[in-house]
PDB file of C-alpha atoms in Angstrom:
ATOM      1  CA  MET A   1      48.251  46.784 199.543  1.00 39.00           C
ATOM      2  CA  VAL A   2      49.341  50.426 198.785  1.00 40.00           C
ATOM      3  CA  SER A   3      47.190  52.535 196.758  1.00 42.00           C
ATOM      4  CA  SER A   4      47.980  54.720 193.675  1.00 41.00           C
ATOM      5  CA  ALA A   5      49.331  58.529 194.651  1.00 42.00           C
ATOM      6  CA  PRO A   6      46.658  60.168 197.314  1.00 42.00           C
ATOM      7  CA  SER A   7      45.111  63.170 195.936  1.00 40.00           C
ATOM      8  CA  SER A   8      46.039  66.959 196.899  1.00 38.00           C
ATOM      9  CA  ALA A   9      43.327  66.578 199.612  1.00 37.00           C
ATOM     10  CA  PHE A  10      44.649  63.711 201.420  1.00 37.00           C
ATOM     11  CA  TRP A  11      48.225  65.639 201.495  1.00 36.00           C
ATOM     12  CA  PHE A  12      47.166  69.112 202.613  1.00 37.00           C
ATOM     13  CA  GLY A  13      43.979  68.812 204.347  1.00 35.00           C
ATOM     14  CA  HIS A  14      44.083  65.286 206.114  1.00 39.00           C
ATOM     15  CA  VAL A  15      47.731  64.484 207.545  1.00 50.00           C
ATOM     16  CA  GLY A  16      50.327  66.274 205.437  1.00 69.00           C
ATOM     17  CA  ALA A  17      53.167  64.714 203.312  1.00 72.00           C
ATOM     18  CA  THR A  18      55.289  65.503 206.289  1.00 78.00           C
ATOM     19  CA  GLY A  19      53.182  63.120 208.643  1.00 84.00           C
ATOM     20  CA  GLU A  20      53.184  60.399 205.925  1.00 88.00           C
ATOM     21  CA  MET A  21      57.225  60.775 205.726  1.00 90.00           C
ATOM     22  CA  ARG A  22      57.703  60.138 209.443  1.00 91.00           C
ATOM     23  CA  ARG A  23      55.241  57.024 209.033  1.00 93.00           C
ATOM     24  CA  THR A  24      56.687  55.671 205.915  1.00 95.00           C
ATOM     25  CA  ALA A  25      60.104  56.238 206.592  1.00 96.00           C
ATOM     26  CA  LYS A  26      59.914  54.343 210.197  1.00 96.00           C
ATOM     27  CA  ALA A  27      58.077  51.318 207.919  1.00 97.00           C
ATOM     28  CA  THR A  28      61.083  51.935 205.375  1.00 98.00           C
ATOM     29  CA  LEU A  29      63.719  51.373 208.299  1.00 98.00           C
ATOM     30  CA  ASP A  30      62.087  48.441 210.300  1.00 97.00           C
ATOM     31  CA  ALA A  31      61.738  46.546 206.912  1.00 97.00           C
ATOM     32  CA  ALA A  32      65.749  47.272 206.197  1.00 98.00           C
ATOM     33  CA  ALA A  33      66.628  46.220 209.636  1.00 97.00           C
ATOM     34  CA  ASN A  34      64.491  42.733 208.922  1.00 96.00           C
ATOM     35  CA  ASP A  35      66.162  42.707 205.564  1.00 96.00           C
ATOM     36  CA  LEU A  36      69.622  43.067 207.104  1.00 97.00           C
ATOM     37  CA  GLU A  37      68.903  40.267 209.764  1.00 95.00           C
ATOM     38  CA  SER A  38      67.892  38.219 207.048  1.00 93.00           C
ATOM     39  CA  THR A  39      71.066  38.922 204.695  1.00 94.00           C
ATOM     40  CA  VAL A  40      73.428  38.258 207.552  1.00 94.00           C
ATOM     41  CA  GLN A  41      71.875  34.965 208.309  1.00 91.00           C
ATOM     42  CA  SER A  42      71.771  33.687 204.652  1.00 89.00           C
ATOM     43  CA  LEU A  43      75.261  34.614 204.522  1.00 91.00           C
ATOM     44  CA  THR A  44      76.383  33.099 207.822  1.00 89.00           C
ATOM     45  CA  ARG A  45      74.173  29.890 207.851  1.00 81.00           C
ATOM     46  CA  GLN A  46      71.671  28.514 205.604  1.00 64.00           C
ATOM     47  CA  VAL A  47      68.147  29.890 205.385  1.00 60.00           C
ATOM     48  CA  ALA A  48      65.250  29.134 203.305  1.00 57.00           C
ATOM     49  CA  SER A  49      65.100  31.346 199.839  1.00 59.00           C
ATOM     50  CA  SER A  50      61.585  32.285 200.449  1.00 57.00           C
ATOM     51  CA  GLU A  51      62.604  33.930 203.762  1.00 58.00           C
ATOM     52  CA  ARG A  52      64.911  35.980 201.949  1.00 59.00           C
ATOM     53  CA  GLN A  53      62.723  36.839 198.892  1.00 67.00           C
ATOM     54  CA  ASP A  54      59.965  38.066 201.292  1.00 83.00           C
ATOM     55  CA  SER A  55      62.147  40.292 203.816  1.00 89.00           C
ATOM     56  CA  ALA A  56      63.944  41.767 200.419  1.00 91.00           C
ATOM     57  CA  GLY A  57      60.605  42.479 198.868  1.00 92.00           C
ATOM     58  CA  VAL A  58      58.967  44.358 201.623  1.00 95.00           C
ATOM     59  CA  ALA A  59      62.092  46.607 202.107  1.00 96.00           C
ATOM     60  CA  VAL A  60      62.259  47.105 198.278  1.00 96.00           C
ATOM     61  CA  HIS A  61      58.493  48.224 197.948  1.00 96.00           C
ATOM     62  CA  LEU A  62      58.618  50.186 201.068  1.00 96.00           C
ATOM     63  CA  LEU A  63      61.784  52.060 199.864  1.00 96.00           C
ATOM     64  CA  MET A  64      59.956  52.709 196.330  1.00 96.00           C
ATOM     65  CA  LEU A  65      57.226  54.229 198.214  1.00 95.00           C
ATOM     66  CA  ALA A  66      59.409  56.366 200.889  1.00 95.00           C
ATOM     67  CA  ASP A  67      61.109  57.825 197.941  1.00 94.00           C
ATOM     68  CA  SER A  68      57.994  59.006 196.232  1.00 93.00           C
ATOM     69  CA  THR A  69      56.635  60.137 199.670  1.00 92.00           C
ATOM     70  CA  TYR A  70      59.668  62.133 199.881  1.00 91.00           C
ATOM     71  CA  ALA A  71      59.289  63.999 196.605  1.00 89.00           C
ATOM     72  CA  GLN A  72      55.751  64.646 197.677  1.00 86.00           C
ATOM     73  CA  SER A  73      56.348  66.218 200.810  1.00 83.00           C
ATOM     74  CA  ARG A  74      58.899  68.287 199.410  1.00 80.00           C
ATOM     75  CA  SER A  75      56.363  70.319 197.389  1.00 78.00           C
ATOM     76  CA  GLU A  76      54.376  70.377 200.287  1.00 71.00           C
ATOM     77  CA  LEU A  77      53.437  74.134 201.671  1.00 63.00           C
ATOM     78  CA  ARG A  78      54.109  74.237 205.315  1.00 63.00           C
ATOM     79  CA  SER A  79      54.401  77.254 207.970  1.00 55.00           C
ATOM     80  CA  SER A  80      58.027  75.410 209.797  1.00 60.00           C
ATOM     81  CA  PRO A  81      60.533  73.659 207.888  1.00 65.00           C
ATOM     82  CA  ASP A  82      61.179  70.001 208.564  1.00 71.00           C
ATOM     83  CA  THR A  83      64.440  69.681 210.606  1.00 78.00           C
ATOM     84  CA  VAL A  84      64.873  66.051 209.838  1.00 86.00           C
ATOM     85  CA  ASP A  85      67.430  65.267 207.063  1.00 90.00           C
ATOM     86  CA  TRP A  86      65.723  62.893 204.883  1.00 93.00           C
ATOM     87  CA  MET A  87      68.155  62.667 202.036  1.00 93.00           C
ATOM     88  CA  GLY A  88      70.463  61.166 204.785  1.00 95.00           C
ATOM     89  CA  VAL A  89      67.461  58.861 206.177  1.00 96.00           C
ATOM     90  CA  LEU A  90      66.370  57.512 202.820  1.00 97.00           C
ATOM     91  CA  GLY A  91      70.093  57.201 202.212  1.00 97.00           C
ATOM     92  CA  LEU A  92      71.012  54.645 204.819  1.00 98.00           C
ATOM     93  CA  ALA A  93      67.980  52.792 203.862  1.00 98.00           C
ATOM     94  CA  GLN A  94      68.915  52.256 200.400  1.00 97.00           C
ATOM     95  CA  GLU A  95      72.393  51.364 201.756  1.00 97.00           C
ATOM     96  CA  VAL A  96      70.982  48.518 203.630  1.00 98.00           C
ATOM     97  CA  ILE A  97      68.439  47.182 201.226  1.00 97.00           C
ATOM     98  CA  ARG A  98      70.796  47.616 198.083  1.00 96.00           C
ATOM     99  CA  GLY A  99      73.213  46.889 199.317  1.00 97.00           C
ATOM    100  CA  GLY A 100      71.876  43.491 201.088  1.00 95.00           C
ATOM    101  CA  GLN A 101      70.891  42.823 197.234  1.00 94.00           C
ATOM    102  CA  VAL A 102      74.152  42.735 196.138  1.00 95.00           C
ATOM    103  CA  LEU A 103      75.347  40.667 198.570  1.00 94.00           C
ATOM    104  CA  ARG A 104      73.214  37.914 198.363  1.00 91.00           C
ATOM    105  CA  ARG A 105      73.641  38.245 194.460  1.00 91.00           C
ATOM    106  CA  THR A 106      77.601  37.735 195.090  1.00 92.00           C
ATOM    107  CA  HIS A 107      77.571  35.416 197.318  1.00 89.00           C
ATOM    108  CA  GLU A 108      74.549  32.901 195.925  1.00 75.00           C
ATOM    109  CA  ALA A 109      73.996  29.520 197.561  1.00 67.00           C
ATOM    110  CA  ALA A 110      76.524  29.846 200.516  1.00 66.00           C
ATOM    111  CA  GLN A 111      77.231  27.535 202.707  1.00 75.00           C
ATOM    112  CA  PRO A 112      77.611  27.614 206.094  1.00 80.00           C
ATOM    113  CA  PRO A 113      81.362  28.983 207.334  1.00 83.00           C
ATOM    114  CA  PRO A 114      83.337  26.701 209.318  1.00 81.00           C
ATOM    115  CA  TRP A 115      83.906  29.272 211.987  1.00 81.00           C
ATOM    116  CA  PRO A 116      81.227  28.994 214.431  1.00 83.00           C
ATOM    117  CA  GLY A 117      82.642  31.832 216.311  1.00 83.00           C
ATOM    118  CA  VAL A 118      82.820  34.296 213.649  1.00 83.00           C
ATOM    119  CA  THR A 119      79.392  33.514 212.468  1.00 86.00           C
ATOM    120  CA  ALA A 120      78.102  33.754 216.191  1.00 87.00           C
ATOM    121  CA  ASP A 121      80.257  37.183 215.991  1.00 87.00           C
ATOM    122  CA  LEU A 122      78.567  38.799 212.636  1.00 89.00           C
ATOM    123  CA  GLU A 123      75.191  37.754 213.766  1.00 92.00           C
ATOM    124  CA  HIS A 124      75.514  39.778 216.903  1.00 91.00           C
ATOM    125  CA  LEU A 125      76.692  42.604 214.886  1.00 92.00           C
ATOM    126  CA  GLY A 126      73.854  42.594 212.689  1.00 94.00           C
ATOM    127  CA  ALA A 127      71.583  42.014 215.216  1.00 94.00           C
ATOM    128  CA  ASP A 128      72.788  45.250 217.175  1.00 94.00           C
ATOM    129  CA  THR A 129      73.489  47.374 213.204  1.00 95.00           C
ATOM    130  CA  ALA A 130      69.568  46.514 212.743  1.00 97.00           C
ATOM    131  CA  ASP A 131      68.398  47.833 216.162  1.00 96.00           C
ATOM    132  CA  ARG A 132      70.323  50.902 215.672  1.00 95.00           C
ATOM    133  CA  LEU A 133      68.090  51.502 212.473  1.00 97.00           C
ATOM    134  CA  ARG A 134      64.958  50.642 213.821  1.00 97.00           C
ATOM    135  CA  ARG A 135      65.926  52.749 216.961  1.00 95.00           C
ATOM    136  CA  ILE A 136      66.220  55.808 214.319  1.00 96.00           C
ATOM    137  CA  GLY A 137      62.646  54.764 212.631  1.00 95.00           C
ATOM    138  CA  GLY A 138      61.732  55.634 215.957  1.00 93.00           C
ATOM    139  CA  LEU A 139      63.245  59.108 216.041  1.00 92.00           C
ATOM    140  CA  VAL A 140      61.821  60.200 213.169  1.00 91.00           C
ATOM    141  CA  SER A 141      58.520  58.287 213.138  1.00 87.00           C
ATOM    142  CA  THR A 142      56.958  61.571 215.701  1.00 69.00           C
ATOM    143  CA  ASN A 143      57.936  65.448 216.018  1.00 54.00           C
ATOM    144  CA  ALA A 144      59.975  63.977 218.759  1.00 46.00           C
ATOM    145  CA  SER A 145      59.424  66.995 221.183  1.00 41.00           C
ATOM    146  CA  ALA A 146      60.033  64.634 224.186  1.00 40.00           C
ATOM    147  CA  PRO A 147      63.625  64.019 225.271  1.00 39.00           C
ATOM    148  CA  ARG A 148      65.176  60.916 223.507  1.00 47.00           C
ATOM    149  CA  THR A 149      67.758  58.268 224.698  1.00 47.00           C
ATOM    150  CA  ALA A 150      70.859  58.341 223.080  1.00 44.00           C
ATOM    151  CA  VAL A 151      71.614  55.335 220.875  1.00 45.00           C
ATOM    152  CA  LYS A 152      73.771  53.027 222.672  1.00 48.00           C
ATOM    153  CA  THR A 153      76.731  50.954 221.126  1.00 44.00           C
ATOM    154  CA  THR A 154      77.608  47.708 222.160  1.00 45.00           C
ATOM    155  CA  ASP A 155      81.140  46.154 223.326  1.00 44.00           C
ATOM    156  CA  ALA A 156      81.425  44.235 220.701  1.00 48.00           C
ATOM    157  CA  SER A 157      81.441  46.970 217.989  1.00 56.00           C
ATOM    158  CA  GLU A 158      82.041  46.490 214.293  1.00 56.00           C
ATOM    159  CA  GLU A 159      85.451  48.110 214.606  1.00 56.00           C
ATOM    160  CA  SER A 160      86.600  45.847 217.681  1.00 60.00           C
ATOM    161  CA  TRP A 161      85.479  42.578 216.097  1.00 60.00           C
ATOM    162  CA  ILE A 162      87.833  42.592 213.372  1.00 59.00           C
ATOM    163  CA  LEU A 163      90.600  42.666 215.765  1.00 54.00           C
ATOM    164  CA  THR A 164      89.659  39.398 217.781  1.00 59.00           C
ATOM    165  CA  SER A 165      91.581  36.278 216.999  1.00 57.00           C
ATOM    166  CA  ALA A 166      88.543  34.339 215.647  1.00 62.00           C
ATOM    167  CA  ALA A 167      88.183  37.109 212.954  1.00 63.00           C
ATOM    168  CA  ARG A 168      92.307  37.409 212.462  1.00 64.00           C
ATOM    169  CA  VAL A 169      92.102  33.813 212.198  1.00 63.00           C
ATOM    170  CA  MET A 170      89.254  33.853 209.392  1.00 65.00           C
ATOM    171  CA  ALA A 171      90.826  36.943 207.341  1.00 62.00           C
ATOM    172  CA  GLY A 172      94.024  34.885 206.903  1.00 64.00           C
ATOM    173  CA  ARG A 173      91.837  32.872 204.779  1.00 55.00           C
ATOM    174  CA  GLN A 174      94.159  30.032 205.340  1.00 57.00           C
ATOM    175  CA  THR A 175      91.478  27.555 204.850  1.00 66.00           C
ATOM    176  CA  ASP A 176      88.870  28.632 202.845  1.00 70.00           C
ATOM    177  CA  PRO A 177      89.262  31.565 201.114  1.00 79.00           C
ATOM    178  CA  SER A 178      85.998  32.068 199.522  1.00 83.00           C
ATOM    179  CA  VAL A 179      84.159  31.579 202.466  1.00 84.00           C
ATOM    180  CA  ALA A 180      86.634  34.467 204.643  1.00 83.00           C
ATOM    181  CA  VAL A 181      85.654  36.700 201.582  1.00 87.00           C
ATOM    182  CA  ARG A 182      82.360  36.428 201.714  1.00 90.00           C
ATOM    183  CA  LEU A 183      82.482  37.035 205.453  1.00 89.00           C
ATOM    184  CA  LEU A 184      84.683  40.227 205.186  1.00 88.00           C
ATOM    185  CA  ASP A 185      81.875  41.472 202.650  1.00 93.00           C
ATOM    186  CA  VAL A 186      79.529  41.087 205.422  1.00 93.00           C
ATOM    187  CA  TRP A 187      81.686  43.005 207.932  1.00 91.00           C
ATOM    188  CA  GLY A 188      82.425  45.596 205.953  1.00 92.00           C
ATOM    189  CA  TRP A 189      78.660  46.163 205.056  1.00 96.00           C
ATOM    190  CA  LEU A 190      78.076  46.196 208.347  1.00 95.00           C
ATOM    191  CA  ALA A 191      80.622  48.949 209.530  1.00 92.00           C
ATOM    192  CA  GLY A 192      79.297  50.876 206.818  1.00 94.00           C
ATOM    193  CA  VAL A 193      75.979  51.020 207.630  1.00 96.00           C
ATOM    194  CA  SER A 194      76.875  51.059 211.605  1.00 93.00           C
ATOM    195  CA  PHE A 195      79.009  54.037 210.660  1.00 93.00           C
ATOM    196  CA  ASP A 196      76.239  56.055 208.917  1.00 95.00           C
ATOM    197  CA  SER A 197      73.445  55.383 211.481  1.00 95.00           C
ATOM    198  CA  ARG A 198      75.720  57.053 214.179  1.00 93.00           C
ATOM    199  CA  ARG A 199      75.632  60.273 211.666  1.00 94.00           C
ATOM    200  CA  VAL A 200      72.394  60.085 210.698  1.00 95.00           C
ATOM    201  CA  THR A 201      71.229  59.782 214.510  1.00 93.00           C
ATOM    202  CA  ASP A 202      73.168  62.365 215.653  1.00 92.00           C
ATOM    203  CA  ASN A 203      72.030  64.755 212.912  1.00 89.00           C
ATOM    204  CA  ILE A 204      68.524  64.088 214.038  1.00 88.00           C
ATOM    205  CA  THR A 205      69.124  64.568 217.674  1.00 86.00           C
ATOM    206  CA  ARG A 206      70.667  67.972 216.820  1.00 83.00           C
ATOM    207  CA  ALA A 207      68.002  69.045 215.317  1.00 77.00           C
ATOM    208  CA  ILE A 208      65.826  67.694 218.061  1.00 72.00           C
ATOM    209  CA  ASP A 209      67.907  69.650 220.629  1.00 71.00           C
ATOM    210  CA  SER A 210      67.478  72.961 218.566  1.00 69.00           C
ATOM    211  CA  ARG A 211      64.242  73.277 218.823  1.00 62.00           C
TER     212      ARG A 211
END
């Protein structure tokens, strides 16, 4: 359970809003990663609705907490500026969590698609994108004074996937147009999240290197 807003003594005398922001952002990105994987699975194969609701509920709650924590951190007096682009981090979490909500509402009660190869590829892309979110959470959760390893992109990138033969067959929408549109929506969402994840990661690593 999350308590009501902490007192100023907590923020200024104990850990500070910046430290709390780092912890909350990591928790939010981890929850967003879990929700992303759950969303992809729910739109590529049948998943229990309770499982989807659990991951979405946790992610939404933490996103609201992160927003309020960021607002608090902006009012904190500190000796040196925080170099993390928190607006970019929160925007990324918002893109994942709110985007997942829209997809689930748009394609409610979806049936498994007739293309198992496409399904496997999209779930792989989802897992890769979720791992990027978790790595960003690791970057922002500490002052990151030690060198960090670069975030790697797998060969089955979101750009190259749409060029595969299986994806081209699906995109032709010859056998089941509504399912094809659903999977293309998932791919477009993952492509956007993946692109923004790289941008946020680049901004954070540049800030670390400049210290």
